[in-house]
Coordinates of C-alpha atoms in Angstrom, one line a residue:
M1092 CA 0.0 0.0 0.0
T1093 CA 1.1 3.6 -0.3
K1094 CA 3.4 5.3 2.1
Y1095 CA 3.0 8.8 3.5
L1096 CA 3.8 11.0 0.6
Y1097 CA 2.9 14.1 -1.2
L1098 CA 1.1 13.5 -4.4
L1099 CA 0.5 17.1 -5.5
I1100 CA 1.5 20.5 -4.4
V1101 CA -0.4 23.4 -5.8
I1102 CA 0.6 26.8 -4.5
A1103 CA -1.9 29.5 -5.1
F1104 CA -1.1 32.9 -3.7
V1105 CA -4.1 35.2 -4.1
S1106 CA -4.0 38.9 -3.9
C1107 CA -6.6 40.3 -1.5
S1108 CA -8.7 43.4 -1.6
S1109 CA -10.1 44.4 1.8
E1110 CA -13.5 45.5 2.8
K1111 CA -14.2 48.0 5.5
S1112 CA -16.2 47.0 8.5
Y1113 CA -16.4 44.8 11.5
K1114 CA -14.7 44.7 14.9
R1115 CA -11.5 42.8 14.2
E1116 CA -9.9 45.4 11.7
A1117 CA -11.3 43.5 8.6
D1118 CA -9.7 46.1 6.4
D1119 CA -6.3 44.7 7.5
F1120 CA -7.2 41.1 7.2
Q1121 CA -5.0 39.6 4.4
F1122 CA -5.3 36.0 3.3
S1123 CA -3.5 33.7 0.8
Y1124 CA -3.2 29.9 0.8
Q1125 CA -1.3 26.8 -0.1
I1126 CA -2.8 23.5 -1.2
D1127 CA -1.3 20.1 -1.1
T1128 CA -2.6 16.5 -1.1
V1129 CA -1.4 13.7 1.2
M1130 CA -2.0 10.0 1.4
V1131 CA -2.7 7.9 4.4
D1132 CA -0.6 4.7 4.7
A1133 CA -3.2 2.0 5.0
G1134 CA -0.7 -0.9 5.4
E1135 CA -2.6 -4.0 4.5
H1136 CA -5.9 -2.5 5.5
F1137 CA -8.6 -1.4 3.0
F1138 CA -10.5 1.7 4.3
F1139 CA -14.3 1.9 4.0
L1140 CA -14.8 4.8 1.6
N1141 CA -18.0 3.8 0.0
W1142 CA -19.8 6.8 1.9
G1143 CA -16.8 9.1 1.9
L1144 CA -16.1 10.0 5.5
S1145 CA -19.7 10.8 6.3
L1146 CA -19.6 8.4 9.3
S1147 CA -16.3 9.8 10.9
G1148 CA -15.3 12.0 13.7
V1149 CA -12.0 13.5 14.9
S1150 CA -10.7 13.4 18.6
K1151 CA -10.5 16.7 20.4
D1152 CA -6.7 16.8 20.2
R1153 CA -6.8 16.1 16.5
K1154 CA -4.6 13.0 16.9
Y1155 CA -7.1 10.4 15.7
L1156 CA -9.8 10.1 13.1
Y1157 CA -12.5 7.4 13.6
N1158 CA -14.3 6.1 10.5
L1159 CA -17.2 3.7 10.8
N1160 CA -17.7 0.8 8.3
P1161 CA -21.5 0.3 8.9
Q1162 CA -21.7 -2.9 6.8
D1163 CA -19.1 -4.8 8.9
L1164 CA -19.6 -2.7 12.1
L1165 CA -15.9 -1.9 12.0
L1166 CA -14.4 1.2 13.6
E1167 CA -11.3 2.3 11.7
V1168 CA -8.7 4.4 13.5
V1169 CA -6.3 6.7 11.6
D1170 CA -3.3 8.3 13.3
L1171 CA -3.4 11.8 11.9
D1172 CA 0.0 12.9 13.2
N1173 CA 1.7 10.1 11.2
L1174 CA -1.0 9.8 8.5
K1175 CA -1.3 6.0 8.8
F1176 CA -3.8 3.3 9.8
K1177 CA -3.7 2.5 13.5
E1178 CA -6.2 -0.2 14.1
A1179 CA -9.7 -1.5 13.4
I1180 CA -12.1 -2.2 16.2
K1181 CA -14.9 -4.8 15.7
L1182 CA -18.2 -3.6 17.2
E1183 CA -20.9 -5.9 18.4
K1184 CA -24.5 -6.0 17.3
E1185 CA -25.8 -7.8 20.4
G1186 CA -24.8 -8.6 23.9
P1187 CA -23.5 -6.4 26.7
N1188 CA -21.6 -4.2 24.2
G1189 CA -24.2 -4.5 21.4
V1190 CA -24.9 -1.4 19.3
G1191 CA -27.7 -3.0 17.3
G1192 CA -27.8 -3.6 13.6
G1193 CA -29.8 -0.5 12.5
Y1194 CA -28.9 2.5 10.5
I1195 CA -26.2 4.7 12.0
S1196 CA -26.3 8.1 10.4
S1197 CA -23.5 10.0 12.1
I1198 CA -20.9 9.6 14.8
Q1199 CA -19.4 12.2 17.3
V1200 CA -16.2 12.0 19.3
L1201 CA -16.5 13.4 22.9
D1202 CA -13.7 15.2 24.7
N1203 CA -13.0 12.2 26.8
G1204 CA -12.5 10.0 23.7
N1205 CA -15.8 8.2 23.9
I1206 CA -17.8 8.0 20.7
M1207 CA -21.5 8.6 20.1
L1208 CA -23.1 6.5 17.4
Y1209 CA -26.4 8.1 16.2
D1210 CA -28.9 5.4 15.1
F1211 CA -32.3 6.1 13.8
N1212 CA -34.0 5.8 17.2
T1213 CA -31.2 5.2 19.7
I1214 CA -27.8 6.8 20.4
F1215 CA -25.0 4.6 21.6
E1216 CA -22.0 5.8 23.6
I1217 CA -19.0 3.6 23.4
T1218 CA -15.3 3.7 24.5
P1219 CA -12.6 4.0 21.9
K1220 CA -12.3 0.2 22.2
G1221 CA -15.9 -0.4 21.4
E1222 CA -17.2 -1.1 24.9
L1223 CA -20.8 0.1 25.5
V1224 CA -21.1 2.9 28.0
E1225 CA -24.7 3.9 27.7
K1226 CA -27.6 4.2 25.3
F1227 CA -30.2 6.9 24.9
D1228 CA -33.7 6.7 23.3
F1229 CA -35.2 9.9 24.7
D1230 CA -38.6 8.4 25.5
S1231 CA -40.9 11.3 26.2
K1232 CA -42.3 9.5 29.2
N1233 CA -38.9 9.8 30.9
L1234 CA -38.3 13.5 30.3
N1235 CA -39.1 16.4 32.4
G1236 CA -39.8 20.1 31.6
Y1237 CA -41.1 20.8 28.1
D1238 CA -44.0 18.4 27.3
L1239 CA -43.5 16.8 23.8
G1240 CA -47.1 15.5 23.9
E1241 CA -48.3 12.7 21.6
M1242 CA -47.4 14.4 18.3
N1243 CA -43.8 15.6 18.8
R1244 CA -40.4 13.9 19.4
L1245 CA -36.9 14.9 20.1
S1246 CA -34.9 14.0 17.0
H1247 CA -31.9 11.6 17.2
R1248 CA -30.1 13.8 14.6
G1249 CA -28.6 16.1 17.1
L1250 CA -25.3 16.3 19.0
F1251 CA -23.8 16.4 22.6
T1252 CA -21.6 19.0 24.2
G1253 CA -18.0 17.9 24.3
D1254 CA -18.4 16.7 27.9
G1255 CA -21.5 14.7 27.0
K1256 CA -23.7 16.4 29.5
T1257 CA -26.1 18.3 27.3
Y1258 CA -27.9 17.2 24.1
A1259 CA -29.4 19.4 21.4
A1260 CA -31.6 18.4 18.5
P1261 CA -34.7 19.6 16.6
I1262 CA -38.1 19.0 18.0
S1263 CA -40.4 17.8 15.2
G1264 CA -43.7 16.2 14.5
N1265 CA -44.2 12.4 14.3
S1266 CA -46.0 12.4 11.1
Y1267 CA -45.2 13.5 7.5
P1268 CA -44.4 16.1 6.5
V1269 CA -41.9 16.3 9.4
S1270 CA -41.5 20.0 10.4
S1271 CA -39.5 21.3 13.2
K1272 CA -40.5 24.4 15.2
G1273 CA -37.4 24.7 17.2
L1274 CA -34.7 23.0 19.2
G1275 CA -34.8 20.8 22.3
I1276 CA -32.0 21.3 24.8
L1277 CA -31.7 18.2 27.2
D1278 CA -29.8 17.9 30.4
K1279 CA -28.6 14.3 30.3
E1280 CA -28.4 13.9 34.0
T1281 CA -31.7 15.5 35.2
K1282 CA -33.6 14.6 31.9
E1283 CA -34.8 18.3 31.9
L1284 CA -35.9 19.3 28.4
Q1285 CA -36.1 22.9 27.3
F1286 CA -37.7 24.1 24.1
V1287 CA -36.0 27.0 22.0
P1288 CA -38.3 28.3 19.2
L1289 CA -36.4 28.7 16.0
D1290 CA -38.1 30.1 12.8
M1291 CA -35.2 28.9 10.7
F1292 CA -36.7 25.4 10.2
A1293 CA -39.9 26.8 8.8
D1294 CA -38.0 29.0 6.4
L1295 CA -36.0 25.9 5.2
D1296 CA -39.2 23.9 4.7
K1297 CA -40.2 26.2 1.9
F1298 CA -37.3 24.8 -0.2
Q1299 CA -38.3 21.1 0.3
I1300 CA -39.1 19.3 -2.9
A1301 CA -41.6 16.4 -2.6
L1302 CA -42.4 13.5 -4.9
E1303 CA -45.7 11.7 -4.3
M1304 CA -45.1 8.1 -5.2
E1305 CA -47.5 5.4 -6.3
G1306 CA -48.9 3.6 -3.3
G1307 CA -49.0 6.7 -1.1
G1308 CA -45.3 7.1 -0.2
T1309 CA -43.4 10.3 -0.5
M1310 CA -39.8 11.0 -1.4
S1311 CA -38.4 14.4 -0.6
T1312 CA -35.2 16.4 -0.6
G1313 CA -34.6 19.5 1.5
E1314 CA -32.0 21.9 2.9
S1315 CA -29.2 21.0 5.4
F1316 CA -28.8 22.5 8.8
F1317 CA -25.6 22.4 10.8
S1318 CA -25.0 22.7 14.5
Q1319 CA -22.0 22.6 16.8
F1320 CA -21.2 23.3 20.5
E1321 CA -18.4 25.6 21.6
E1322 CA -18.4 25.3 25.4
D1323 CA -21.9 26.4 26.5
Q1324 CA -22.9 28.0 23.3
L1325 CA -24.7 26.2 20.4
Y1326 CA -24.3 27.5 16.9
V1327 CA -26.9 26.6 14.2
S1328 CA -26.7 27.5 10.5
N1329 CA -28.0 26.1 7.3
S1330 CA -27.4 25.7 3.6
A1331 CA -29.9 28.2 2.3
F1332 CA -29.3 31.5 4.2
N1333 CA -26.2 33.6 5.1
E1334 CA -26.8 33.5 8.8
V1335 CA -26.1 31.8 12.1
Y1336 CA -28.1 31.4 15.3
V1337 CA -26.2 31.4 18.7
Y1338 CA -27.9 29.9 21.7
D1339 CA -26.3 30.5 25.1
I1340 CA -27.3 27.6 27.4
E1341 CA -26.3 29.3 30.6
L1342 CA -28.0 32.5 29.8
D1343 CA -30.8 30.9 28.0
S1344 CA -30.5 33.5 25.3
L1345 CA -30.7 33.3 21.5
S1346 CA -29.1 35.7 19.1
H1347 CA -29.3 35.9 15.3
H1348 CA -26.4 37.0 13.0
T1349 CA -27.0 37.7 9.3
F1350 CA -24.2 38.5 6.9
N1351 CA -23.9 40.4 3.6
S1352 CA -21.7 38.8 0.9
Q1353 CA -20.2 40.9 -1.9
L1354 CA -19.3 37.9 -4.0
T1355 CA -22.4 35.6 -3.8
E1356 CA -26.2 35.7 -3.2
N1357 CA -27.2 35.8 0.5
A1358 CA -30.1 33.4 0.2
R1359 CA -31.7 30.8 -2.0
I1360 CA -34.9 31.7 -4.0
L1361 CA -37.9 29.6 -4.9
N1362 CA -37.5 29.3 -8.6
F1363 CA -38.2 25.6 -8.9
P1364 CA -41.3 23.4 -8.2
T1365 CA -41.7 21.9 -4.8
N1366 CA -44.2 19.3 -5.7
V1367 CA -43.4 16.9 -8.6
T1368 CA -44.9 13.6 -9.9
T1369 CA -41.9 11.8 -11.4
R1370 CA -38.4 11.0 -10.3
E1371 CA -37.0 12.8 -13.4
A1372 CA -38.9 16.0 -12.4
L1373 CA -37.5 15.5 -8.8
F1374 CA -33.9 15.4 -10.2
D1375 CA -34.5 18.3 -12.5
A1376 CA -35.9 20.5 -9.7
S1377 CA -33.1 19.6 -7.4
G1378 CA -30.6 20.3 -10.1
E1379 CA -32.1 23.7 -10.6
K1380 CA -32.1 24.5 -6.9
N1381 CA -28.4 23.3 -6.6
K1382 CA -27.3 25.9 -9.1
Q1383 CA -28.0 28.6 -6.4
I1384 CA -25.9 29.5 -3.5
Q1385 CA -25.2 26.8 -0.9
F1386 CA -23.7 27.6 2.4
G1387 CA -21.5 25.1 4.4
P1388 CA -21.1 24.7 8.1
F1389 CA -19.0 26.9 10.2
I1390 CA -15.6 25.2 10.9
S1391 CA -13.9 26.1 14.2
D1392 CA -10.2 27.1 14.0
P1393 CA -9.1 27.7 17.7
T1394 CA -5.4 28.0 16.6
N1395 CA -6.2 31.3 14.8
S1396 CA -9.3 32.3 16.8
L1397 CA -11.4 32.1 13.6
Y1398 CA -14.4 30.3 12.0
W1399 CA -14.1 29.2 8.4
R1400 CA -17.1 28.7 6.1
F1401 CA -17.1 27.5 2.5
S1402 CA -20.0 28.2 0.1
S1403 CA -20.6 27.2 -3.4
E1404 CA -22.6 28.6 -6.4
G1405 CA -23.3 26.7 -9.5
K1406 CA -23.0 27.9 -13.1
D1407 CA -23.8 26.5 -16.6
N1408 CA -20.6 26.4 -18.7
S1409 CA -20.4 27.2 -22.5
D1410 CA -20.0 23.5 -23.4
D1411 CA -23.4 22.6 -21.7
T1412 CA -21.7 21.2 -18.6
F1413 CA -22.3 22.3 -15.0
S1414 CA -19.7 23.3 -12.4
N1415 CA -19.3 25.1 -9.0
D1416 CA -17.4 28.1 -7.9
Y1417 CA -16.2 27.9 -4.3
Y1418 CA -15.8 30.7 -1.8
L1419 CA -14.2 30.9 1.6
T1420 CA -15.3 33.3 4.3
F1421 CA -13.5 34.0 7.6
F1422 CA -15.3 35.2 10.8
D1423 CA -13.9 36.1 14.2
R1424 CA -15.1 34.3 17.4
E1425 CA -17.9 36.9 17.7
F1426 CA -19.1 36.2 14.2
N1427 CA -17.9 39.3 12.6
M1428 CA -17.3 38.7 8.9
L1429 CA -13.6 39.5 8.2
K1430 CA -12.8 38.3 4.7
E1431 CA -14.5 36.5 1.7
Q1432 CA -12.7 35.2 -1.3
K1433 CA -13.1 32.9 -4.2
I1434 CA -10.9 29.7 -3.9
E1435 CA -9.2 28.4 -7.0
N1436 CA -7.9 24.9 -7.6
F1437 CA -10.3 23.6 -5.0
R1438 CA -12.9 20.7 -5.2
G1439 CA -16.1 20.0 -3.2
I1440 CA -16.1 20.2 0.5
P1441 CA -17.6 16.9 1.7
E1442 CA -16.0 16.1 5.1
T1443 CA -13.6 18.6 6.6
F1444 CA -11.8 19.3 9.9
I1445 CA -9.0 21.6 11.0
K1446 CA -5.7 20.3 12.4
D1447 CA -2.7 22.5 13.2
G1448 CA -4.3 25.4 11.5
M1449 CA -4.8 23.6 8.2
L1450 CA -8.1 22.5 6.7
Y1451 CA -8.2 18.8 5.9
T1452 CA -10.7 17.7 3.2
F1453 CA -11.4 14.0 2.4
L1454 CA -10.2 12.8 -1.0
N1455 CA -10.7 9.2 -2.5
I1456 CA -7.7 8.4 -4.8
D1457 CA -8.2 5.0 -6.4
D1458 CA -10.1 3.7 -3.3
E1459 CA -7.4 4.9 -1.0
L1460 CA -7.7 7.6 1.8
A1461 CA -6.2 10.9 1.1
F1462 CA -6.6 14.5 2.2
V1463 CA -6.4 17.8 0.5
R1464 CA -4.9 20.3 2.9
L1465 CA -5.4 24.0 2.7
K1466 CA -3.0 26.0 4.7
P1467 CA -4.0 29.6 5.2
I1468 CA -1.4 32.4 5.3
L1469 CA -2.9 35.1 7.4
E1470 CA -1.5 38.6 7.8

């Protein structure tokens, strides 16, 4: 298998023009970058890359990446300091350490190294060696505080704080169409549930495209929302609007930050059908929507006291093909927008994390694990 090596070095220094505004002297914020690609030494192991790294998480110290192979229930561990395969841990479906055989949609690595596996209706907490610590099903009968009633539920598509003590997720209806009215904030120890109204979900529902299928079923595609904890603050953003919501758990306060881009649109518009009758029409409507601006999640960069956010905007080319332009925006820790810039020689942004001040983006090279690394030069 391949050794740790550099496949490609693309150096792109970009001249910057500054914009006046914001608290952190945005007019003095200068940015250029270098890009390279590195391979991970897999030894004799074959990484599960069928789903990209959509079922992966990185430890708090950025030393290890955990990638789940859901087909074999195998937890693959990558040593990020040395860019090599470390070990594979076999998880159990049943028994005292069983994590079931259901559908795991995401994973999260806690500050203590334990790993949360988010299944459809249960969340499993395991040690880095695969030992079951606890499982959560959030049965409304066992919760205090906000009353979910018969028609609502606390979603299992949420996340915990780094210490694992608080859980946040949308509160939504039990029947289709599933619509969320806000967030549920749950104290894991006391089982106290708090409801935080959030209009964002209703705004995103407007862009959902639904296909009524024969037999009464429905297929739909909608917008993405992103959430992350930083200490006692929860940040929630989405793919359709140039904004972020900040909820402070200790103060029980919600603030809303909106931004004004000079390079892209600031919101999607409804210029496509939202109810279709064929799969082809669903794909066509989704394609039309995806030509519009799409905002990515905020990516925390504690080394430089910044947040990064990528966005993309589609365009039709002269040869009847379709492609995306990519943009990178920097924010300070108070979400003042410092700099936005078009990024050249850059591909899509599927799964990313920041280590040692560099952005790592997953890349599959001939079924082997690699990362494109973007190193910012900040002045």
